[in-house]
PDB file of C-alpha atoms and ligand atoms in Angstrom:
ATOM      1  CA  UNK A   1       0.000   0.000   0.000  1.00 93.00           C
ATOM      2  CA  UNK A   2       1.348   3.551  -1.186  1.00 97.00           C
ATOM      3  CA  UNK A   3       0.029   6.621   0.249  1.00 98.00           C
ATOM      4  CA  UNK A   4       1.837   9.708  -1.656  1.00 98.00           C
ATOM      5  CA  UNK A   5       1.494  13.130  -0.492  1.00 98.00           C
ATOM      6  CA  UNK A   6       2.362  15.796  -2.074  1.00 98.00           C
ATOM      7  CA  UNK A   7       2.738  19.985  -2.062  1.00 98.00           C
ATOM      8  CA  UNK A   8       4.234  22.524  -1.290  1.00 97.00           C
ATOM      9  CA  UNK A   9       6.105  23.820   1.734  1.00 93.00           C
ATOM     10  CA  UNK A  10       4.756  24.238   4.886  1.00 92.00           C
ATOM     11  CA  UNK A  11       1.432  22.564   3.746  1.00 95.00           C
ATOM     12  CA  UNK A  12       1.379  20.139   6.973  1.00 94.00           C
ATOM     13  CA  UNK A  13       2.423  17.192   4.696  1.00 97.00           C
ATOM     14  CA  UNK A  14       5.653  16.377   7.384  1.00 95.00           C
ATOM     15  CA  UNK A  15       3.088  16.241  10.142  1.00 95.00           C
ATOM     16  CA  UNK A  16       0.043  14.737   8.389  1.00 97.00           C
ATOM     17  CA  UNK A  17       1.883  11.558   6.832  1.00 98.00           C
ATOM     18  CA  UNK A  18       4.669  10.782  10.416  1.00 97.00           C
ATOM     19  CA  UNK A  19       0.883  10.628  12.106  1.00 97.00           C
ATOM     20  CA  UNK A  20      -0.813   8.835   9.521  1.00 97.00           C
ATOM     21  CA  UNK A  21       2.297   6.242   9.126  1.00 97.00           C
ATOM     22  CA  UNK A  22       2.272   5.629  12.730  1.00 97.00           C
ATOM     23  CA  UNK A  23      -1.592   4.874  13.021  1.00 96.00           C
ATOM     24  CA  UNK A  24      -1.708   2.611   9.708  1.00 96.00           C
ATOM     25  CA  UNK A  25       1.632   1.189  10.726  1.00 97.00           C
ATOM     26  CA  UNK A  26       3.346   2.026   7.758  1.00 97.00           C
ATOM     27  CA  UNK A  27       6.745   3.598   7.170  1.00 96.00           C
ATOM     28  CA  UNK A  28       6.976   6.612   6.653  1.00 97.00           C
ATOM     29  CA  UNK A  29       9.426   8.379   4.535  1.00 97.00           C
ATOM     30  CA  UNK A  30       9.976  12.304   3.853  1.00 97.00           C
ATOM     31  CA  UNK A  31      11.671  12.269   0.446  1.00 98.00           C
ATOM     32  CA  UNK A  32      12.478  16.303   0.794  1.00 98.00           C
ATOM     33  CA  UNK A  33      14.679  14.944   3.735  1.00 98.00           C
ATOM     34  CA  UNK A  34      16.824  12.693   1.189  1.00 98.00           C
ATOM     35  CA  UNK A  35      17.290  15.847  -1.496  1.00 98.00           C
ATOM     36  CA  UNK A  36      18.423  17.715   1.670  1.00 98.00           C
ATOM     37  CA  UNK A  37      20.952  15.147   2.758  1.00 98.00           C
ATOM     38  CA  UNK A  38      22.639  15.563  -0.779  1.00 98.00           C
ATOM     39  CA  UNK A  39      22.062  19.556  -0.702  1.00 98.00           C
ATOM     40  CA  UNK A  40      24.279  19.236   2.632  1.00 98.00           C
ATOM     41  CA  UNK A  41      26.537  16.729   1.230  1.00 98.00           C
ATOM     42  CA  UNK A  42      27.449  19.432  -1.894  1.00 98.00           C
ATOM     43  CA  UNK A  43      27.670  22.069   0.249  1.00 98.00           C
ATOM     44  CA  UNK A  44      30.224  20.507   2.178  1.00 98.00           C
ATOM     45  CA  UNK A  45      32.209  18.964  -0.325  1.00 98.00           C
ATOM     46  CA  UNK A  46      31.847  22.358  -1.916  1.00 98.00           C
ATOM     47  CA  UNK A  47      30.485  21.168  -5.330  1.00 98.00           C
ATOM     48  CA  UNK A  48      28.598  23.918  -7.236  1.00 97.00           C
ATOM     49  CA  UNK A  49      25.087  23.410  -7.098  1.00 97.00           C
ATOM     50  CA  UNK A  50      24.893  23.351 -11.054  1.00 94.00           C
ATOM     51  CA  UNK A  51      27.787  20.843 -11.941  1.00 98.00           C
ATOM     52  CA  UNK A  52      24.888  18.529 -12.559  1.00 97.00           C
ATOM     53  CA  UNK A  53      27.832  15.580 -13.572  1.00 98.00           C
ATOM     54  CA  UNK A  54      29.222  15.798  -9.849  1.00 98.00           C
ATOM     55  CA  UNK A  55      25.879  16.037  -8.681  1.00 98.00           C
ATOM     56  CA  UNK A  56      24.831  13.405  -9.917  1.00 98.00           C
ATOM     57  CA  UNK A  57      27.701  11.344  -8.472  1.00 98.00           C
ATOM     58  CA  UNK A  58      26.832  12.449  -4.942  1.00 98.00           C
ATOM     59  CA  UNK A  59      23.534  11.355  -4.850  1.00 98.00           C
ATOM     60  CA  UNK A  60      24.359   8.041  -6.416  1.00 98.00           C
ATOM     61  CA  UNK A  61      27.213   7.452  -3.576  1.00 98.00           C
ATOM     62  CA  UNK A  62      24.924   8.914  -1.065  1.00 98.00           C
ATOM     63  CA  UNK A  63      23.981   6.260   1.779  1.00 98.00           C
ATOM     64  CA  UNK A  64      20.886   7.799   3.138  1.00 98.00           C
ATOM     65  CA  UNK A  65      19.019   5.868   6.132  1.00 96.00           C
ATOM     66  CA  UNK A  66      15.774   6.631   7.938  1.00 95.00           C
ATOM     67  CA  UNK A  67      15.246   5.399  11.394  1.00 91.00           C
ATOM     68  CA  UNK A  68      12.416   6.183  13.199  1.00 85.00           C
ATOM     69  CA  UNK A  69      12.588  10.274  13.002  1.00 88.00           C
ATOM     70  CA  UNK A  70      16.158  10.307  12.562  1.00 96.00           C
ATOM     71  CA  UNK A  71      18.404  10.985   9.212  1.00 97.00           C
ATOM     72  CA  UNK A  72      21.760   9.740   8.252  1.00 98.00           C
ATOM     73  CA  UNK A  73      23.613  10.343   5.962  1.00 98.00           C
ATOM     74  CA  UNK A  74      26.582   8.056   5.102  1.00 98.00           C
ATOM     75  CA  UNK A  75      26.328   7.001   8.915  1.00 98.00           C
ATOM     76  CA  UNK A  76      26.596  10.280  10.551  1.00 98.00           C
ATOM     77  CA  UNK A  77      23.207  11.554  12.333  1.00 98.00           C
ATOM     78  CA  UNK A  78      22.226  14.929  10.166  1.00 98.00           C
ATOM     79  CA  UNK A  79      18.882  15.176  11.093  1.00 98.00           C
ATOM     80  CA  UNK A  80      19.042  18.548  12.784  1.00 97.00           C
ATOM     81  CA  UNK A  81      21.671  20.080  10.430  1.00 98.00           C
ATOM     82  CA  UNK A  82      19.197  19.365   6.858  1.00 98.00           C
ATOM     83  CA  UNK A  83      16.731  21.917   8.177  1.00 94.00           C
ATOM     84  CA  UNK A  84      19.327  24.779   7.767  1.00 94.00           C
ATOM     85  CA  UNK A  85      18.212  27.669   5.952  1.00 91.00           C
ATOM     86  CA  UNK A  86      20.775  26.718   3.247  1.00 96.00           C
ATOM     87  CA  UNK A  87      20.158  23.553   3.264  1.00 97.00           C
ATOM     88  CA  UNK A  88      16.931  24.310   2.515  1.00 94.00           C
ATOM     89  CA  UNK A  89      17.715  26.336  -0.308  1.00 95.00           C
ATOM     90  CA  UNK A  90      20.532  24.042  -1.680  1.00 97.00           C
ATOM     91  CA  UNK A  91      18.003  21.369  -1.821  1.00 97.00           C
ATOM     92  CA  UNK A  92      15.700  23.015  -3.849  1.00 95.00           C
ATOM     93  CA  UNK A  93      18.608  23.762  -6.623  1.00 96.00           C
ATOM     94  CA  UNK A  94      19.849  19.960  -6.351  1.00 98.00           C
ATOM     95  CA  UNK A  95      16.765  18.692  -6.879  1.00 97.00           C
ATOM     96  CA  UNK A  96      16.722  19.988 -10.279  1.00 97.00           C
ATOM     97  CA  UNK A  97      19.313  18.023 -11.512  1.00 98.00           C
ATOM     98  CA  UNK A  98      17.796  14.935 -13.194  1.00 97.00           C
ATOM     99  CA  UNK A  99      20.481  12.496 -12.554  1.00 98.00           C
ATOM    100  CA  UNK A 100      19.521  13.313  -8.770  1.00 98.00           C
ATOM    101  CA  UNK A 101      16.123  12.831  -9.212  1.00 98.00           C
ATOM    102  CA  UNK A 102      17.030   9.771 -10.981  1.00 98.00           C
ATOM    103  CA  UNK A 103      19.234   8.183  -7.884  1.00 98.00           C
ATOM    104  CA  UNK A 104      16.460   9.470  -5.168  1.00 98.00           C
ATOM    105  CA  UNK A 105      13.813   8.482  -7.215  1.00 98.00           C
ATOM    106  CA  UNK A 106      15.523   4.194  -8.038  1.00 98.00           C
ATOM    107  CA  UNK A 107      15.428   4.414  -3.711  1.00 97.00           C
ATOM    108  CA  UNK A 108      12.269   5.726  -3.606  1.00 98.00           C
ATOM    109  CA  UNK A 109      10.670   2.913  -5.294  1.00 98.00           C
ATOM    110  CA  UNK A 110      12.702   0.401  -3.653  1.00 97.00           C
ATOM    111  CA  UNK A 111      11.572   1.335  -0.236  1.00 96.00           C
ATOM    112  CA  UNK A 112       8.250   1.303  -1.303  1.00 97.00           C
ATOM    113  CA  UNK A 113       8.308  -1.746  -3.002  1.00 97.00           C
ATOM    114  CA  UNK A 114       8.975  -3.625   0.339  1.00 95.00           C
ATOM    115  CA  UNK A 115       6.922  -1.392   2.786  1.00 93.00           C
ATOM    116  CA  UNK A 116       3.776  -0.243   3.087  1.00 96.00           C
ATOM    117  CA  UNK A 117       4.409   3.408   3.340  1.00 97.00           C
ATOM    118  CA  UNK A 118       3.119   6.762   3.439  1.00 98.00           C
ATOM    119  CA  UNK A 119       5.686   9.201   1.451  1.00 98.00           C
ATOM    120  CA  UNK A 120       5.437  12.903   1.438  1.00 98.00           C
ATOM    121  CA  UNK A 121       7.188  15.346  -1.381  1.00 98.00           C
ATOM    122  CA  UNK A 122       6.696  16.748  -4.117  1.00 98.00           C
ATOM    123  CA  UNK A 123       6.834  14.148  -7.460  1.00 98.00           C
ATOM    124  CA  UNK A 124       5.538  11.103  -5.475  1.00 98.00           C
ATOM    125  CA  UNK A 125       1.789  10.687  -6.816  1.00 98.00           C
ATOM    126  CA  UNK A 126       3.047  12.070 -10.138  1.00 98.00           C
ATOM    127  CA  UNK A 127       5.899  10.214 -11.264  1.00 98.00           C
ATOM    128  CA  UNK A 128       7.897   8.254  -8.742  1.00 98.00           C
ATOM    129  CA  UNK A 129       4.524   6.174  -7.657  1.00 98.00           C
ATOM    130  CA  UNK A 130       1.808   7.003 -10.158  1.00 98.00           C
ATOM    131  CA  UNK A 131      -0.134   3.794  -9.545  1.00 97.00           C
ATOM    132  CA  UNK A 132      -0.427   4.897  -5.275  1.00 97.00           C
ATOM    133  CA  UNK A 133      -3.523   4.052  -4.581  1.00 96.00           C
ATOM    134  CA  UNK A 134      -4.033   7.153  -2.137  1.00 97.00           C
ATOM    135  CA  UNK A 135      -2.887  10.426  -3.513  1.00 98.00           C
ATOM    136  CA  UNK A 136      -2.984  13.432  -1.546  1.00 98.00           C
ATOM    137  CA  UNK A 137      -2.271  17.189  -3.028  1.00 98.00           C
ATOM    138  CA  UNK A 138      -2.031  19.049   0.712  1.00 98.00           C
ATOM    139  CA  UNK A 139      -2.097  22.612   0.303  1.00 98.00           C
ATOM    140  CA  UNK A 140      -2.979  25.801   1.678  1.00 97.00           C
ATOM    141  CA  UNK A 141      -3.218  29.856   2.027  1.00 97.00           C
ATOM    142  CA  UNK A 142       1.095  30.889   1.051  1.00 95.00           C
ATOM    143  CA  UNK A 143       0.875  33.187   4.167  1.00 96.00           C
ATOM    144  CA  UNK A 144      -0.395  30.888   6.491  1.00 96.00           C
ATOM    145  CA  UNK A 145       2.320  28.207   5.420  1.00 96.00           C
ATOM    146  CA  UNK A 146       5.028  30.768   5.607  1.00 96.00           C
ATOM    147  CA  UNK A 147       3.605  31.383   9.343  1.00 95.00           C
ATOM    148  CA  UNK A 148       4.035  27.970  10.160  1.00 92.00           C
ATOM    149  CA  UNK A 149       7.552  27.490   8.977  1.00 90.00           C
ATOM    150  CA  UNK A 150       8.315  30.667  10.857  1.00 92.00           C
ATOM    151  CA  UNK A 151       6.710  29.026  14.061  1.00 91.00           C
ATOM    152  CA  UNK A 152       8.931  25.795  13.804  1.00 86.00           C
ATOM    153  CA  UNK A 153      12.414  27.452  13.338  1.00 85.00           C
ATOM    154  CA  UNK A 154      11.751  30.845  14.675  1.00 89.00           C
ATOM    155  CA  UNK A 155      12.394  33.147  11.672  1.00 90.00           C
ATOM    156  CA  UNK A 156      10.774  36.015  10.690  1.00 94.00           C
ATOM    157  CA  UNK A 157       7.537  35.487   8.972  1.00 95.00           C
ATOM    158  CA  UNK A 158       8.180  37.805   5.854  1.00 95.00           C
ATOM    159  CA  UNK A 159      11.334  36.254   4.890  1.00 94.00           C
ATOM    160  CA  UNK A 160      10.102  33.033   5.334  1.00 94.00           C
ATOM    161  CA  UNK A 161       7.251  34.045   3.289  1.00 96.00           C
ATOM    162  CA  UNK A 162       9.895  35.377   0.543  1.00 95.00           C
ATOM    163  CA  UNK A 163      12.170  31.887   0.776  1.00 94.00           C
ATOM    164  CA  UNK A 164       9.322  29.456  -0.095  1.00 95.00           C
ATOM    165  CA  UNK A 165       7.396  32.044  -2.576  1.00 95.00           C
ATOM    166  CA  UNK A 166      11.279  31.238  -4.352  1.00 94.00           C
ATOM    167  CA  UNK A 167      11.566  27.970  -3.487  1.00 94.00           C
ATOM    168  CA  UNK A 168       7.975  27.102  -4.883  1.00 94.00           C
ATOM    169  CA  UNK A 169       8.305  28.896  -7.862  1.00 95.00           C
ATOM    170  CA  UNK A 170      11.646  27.007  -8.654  1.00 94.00           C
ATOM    171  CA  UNK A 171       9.773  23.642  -7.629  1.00 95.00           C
ATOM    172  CA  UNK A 172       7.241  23.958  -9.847  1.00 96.00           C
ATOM    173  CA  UNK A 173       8.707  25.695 -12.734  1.00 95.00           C
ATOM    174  CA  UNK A 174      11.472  22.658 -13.252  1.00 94.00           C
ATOM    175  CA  UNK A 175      11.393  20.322 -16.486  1.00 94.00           C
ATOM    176  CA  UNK A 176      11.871  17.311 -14.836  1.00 94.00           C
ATOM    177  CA  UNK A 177       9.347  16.043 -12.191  1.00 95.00           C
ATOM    178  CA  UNK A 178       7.548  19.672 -10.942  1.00 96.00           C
ATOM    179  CA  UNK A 179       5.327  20.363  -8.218  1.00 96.00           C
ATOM    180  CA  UNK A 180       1.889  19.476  -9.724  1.00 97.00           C
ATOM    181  CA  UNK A 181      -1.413  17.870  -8.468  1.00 98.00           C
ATOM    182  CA  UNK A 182      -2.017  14.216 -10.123  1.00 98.00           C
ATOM    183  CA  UNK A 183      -5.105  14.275 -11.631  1.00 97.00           C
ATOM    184  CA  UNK A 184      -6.018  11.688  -9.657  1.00 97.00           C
ATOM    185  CA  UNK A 185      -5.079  13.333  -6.440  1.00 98.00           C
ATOM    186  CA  UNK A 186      -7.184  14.888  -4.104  1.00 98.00           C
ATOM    187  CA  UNK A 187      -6.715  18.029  -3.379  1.00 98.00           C
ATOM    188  CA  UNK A 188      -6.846  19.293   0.254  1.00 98.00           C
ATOM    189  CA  UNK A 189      -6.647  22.970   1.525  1.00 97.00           C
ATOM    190  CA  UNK A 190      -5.556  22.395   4.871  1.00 96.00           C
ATOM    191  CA  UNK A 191      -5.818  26.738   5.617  1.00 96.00           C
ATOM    192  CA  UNK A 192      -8.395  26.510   8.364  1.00 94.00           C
ATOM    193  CA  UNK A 193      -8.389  22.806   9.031  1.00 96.00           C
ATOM    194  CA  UNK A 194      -5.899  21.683  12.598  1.00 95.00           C
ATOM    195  CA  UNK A 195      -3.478  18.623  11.845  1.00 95.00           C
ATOM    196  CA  UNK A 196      -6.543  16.274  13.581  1.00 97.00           C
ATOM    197  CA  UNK A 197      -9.410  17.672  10.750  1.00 98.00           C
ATOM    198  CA  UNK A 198      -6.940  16.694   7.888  1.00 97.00           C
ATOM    199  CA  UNK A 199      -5.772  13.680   8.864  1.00 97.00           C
ATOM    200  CA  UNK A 200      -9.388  12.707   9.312  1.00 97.00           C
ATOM    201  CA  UNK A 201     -10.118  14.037   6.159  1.00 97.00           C
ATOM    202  CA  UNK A 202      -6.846  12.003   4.524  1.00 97.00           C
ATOM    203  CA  UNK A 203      -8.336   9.150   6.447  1.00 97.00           C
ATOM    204  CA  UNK A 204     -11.633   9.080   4.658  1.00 97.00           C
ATOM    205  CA  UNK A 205     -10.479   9.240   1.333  1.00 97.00           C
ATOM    206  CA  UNK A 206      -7.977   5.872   2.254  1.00 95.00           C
ATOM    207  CA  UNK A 207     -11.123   3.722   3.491  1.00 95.00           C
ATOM    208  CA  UNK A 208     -13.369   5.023  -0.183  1.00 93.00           C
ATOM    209  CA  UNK A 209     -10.309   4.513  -2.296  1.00 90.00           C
ATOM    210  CA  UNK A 210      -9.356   1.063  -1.071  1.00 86.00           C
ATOM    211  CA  UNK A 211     -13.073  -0.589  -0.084  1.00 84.00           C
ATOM    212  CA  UNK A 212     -13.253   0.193  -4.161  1.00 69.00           C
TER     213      UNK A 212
HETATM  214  O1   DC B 301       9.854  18.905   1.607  1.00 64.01           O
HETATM  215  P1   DC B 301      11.060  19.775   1.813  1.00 64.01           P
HETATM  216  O2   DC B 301      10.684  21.221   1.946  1.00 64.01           O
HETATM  217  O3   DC B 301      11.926  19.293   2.934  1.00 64.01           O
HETATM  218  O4   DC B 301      11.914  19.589   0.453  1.00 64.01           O
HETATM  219  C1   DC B 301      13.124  20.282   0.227  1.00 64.01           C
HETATM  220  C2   DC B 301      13.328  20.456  -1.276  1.00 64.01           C
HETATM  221  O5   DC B 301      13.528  19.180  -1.876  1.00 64.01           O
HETATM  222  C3   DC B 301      12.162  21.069  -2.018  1.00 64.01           C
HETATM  223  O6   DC B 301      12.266  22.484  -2.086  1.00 64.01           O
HETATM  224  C4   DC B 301      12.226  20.443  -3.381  1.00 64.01           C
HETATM  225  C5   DC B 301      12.925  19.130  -3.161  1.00 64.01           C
HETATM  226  N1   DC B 301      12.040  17.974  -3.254  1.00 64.01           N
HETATM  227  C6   DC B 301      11.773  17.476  -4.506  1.00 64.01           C
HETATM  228  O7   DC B 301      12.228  18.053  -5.504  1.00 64.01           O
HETATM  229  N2   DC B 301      11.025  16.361  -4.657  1.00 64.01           N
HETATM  230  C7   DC B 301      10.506  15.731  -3.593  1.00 64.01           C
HETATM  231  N3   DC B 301       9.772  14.636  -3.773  1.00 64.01           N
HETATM  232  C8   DC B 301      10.724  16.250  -2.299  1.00 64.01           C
HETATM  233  C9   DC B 301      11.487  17.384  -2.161  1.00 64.01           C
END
């Protein structure tokens, strides 16, 4: 069983599918967490972030482990260190690069294809699982996401606001897999709804789409 959710930043789509996972006891896997662990991988090897050859390289040497709520990378715990600002931004450039897609995309499907899992990002109803059987597009109001982002990592709200207008923009405007509902998704505006209402909400669509 694949549930794929997918949107943009600061939709609630970490939140949504760790609580989700956890009650259907299914893995769950953030994929934006794996195009992070490259991002900070370049950044410290000091590879441009548009030698798409080296790139490429990276990703495909990358060892990149979830356990539980923690990330490593190549062994080393980097869970707290991928939610850098420019880590953040890094990841968005990597993850332009199709030979990264590629390489994230091959372990994607592999985890998938021996779990039962709910995985969030941004391609996964679209193109790395298009035959889920759940598809979620989570989104909601930019200003409201942008306030939530600030709340988590204590920034200011209008230059959060500024960073994922930018980041979004570049996530959806990309040839290779963009941010884009599935047409078979369904699309959620999670705005006025708390973490509880959408989950129920997510909840109700996985009982109609598998009794079918
Ligand atoms: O979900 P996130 O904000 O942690 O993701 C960080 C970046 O990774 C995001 O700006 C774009 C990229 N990403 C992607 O291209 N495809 C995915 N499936 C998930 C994330």
């Amino acid at each position: 069983m694949i549930i794929a959710i997918d949107g943009p930043a600061g939709a609630g789509k970490s939140t949504i599918a760790r609580s989700l996972a956890r009650r259907l006891g299914a893995t769950y896997i953030d994929t934006g967490a794996m195009y992070r662990a490259v991002a900070l991988w370049a950044l410290r090897a000091g590879i441009p972030l548009d030698d798409m050859h080296k790139l490429e390289q990276l990703a495909r040497a990358a060892h990149i482990e979830f356990a539980g709520d923690v990330i490593r990378l190549n062994g080393e715990d980097v869970t707290a260190e991928i939610r850098r600002p420019e880590v953040t931004d890094a990841a968005s450039k990597v993850s332009i690069v199709p030979g990264v897609r590629r390489a994230m995309r091959a372990e994607q499907r592999r985890i998938g294809a021996e779990n039962s899992v709910v995985m969030e990002g941004r391609d996964i109803g679209t193109v790395v699982f298009p035959q889920a059987q759940v598809k979620i597009y989570l989104d909601a109001d930019p200003h409201v996401r942008a306030g939530r982002r600030a709340k988590e990592t204590g920034a200011a709200v209008d230059r959060v606001e500024r960073e994922i207008a930018e980041r979004d923009t570049r996530d959806r405007s990309r040839r290779e897999a963009p941010l884009i509902q599935a047409p078979d998704a369904e699309y959620i505006d999670s705005t006025g709804l708390t973490p509880d209402q959408v989950e129920e909400a997510i909840l109700k669509i996985i009982r109609k789409r598998t009794s079918n």
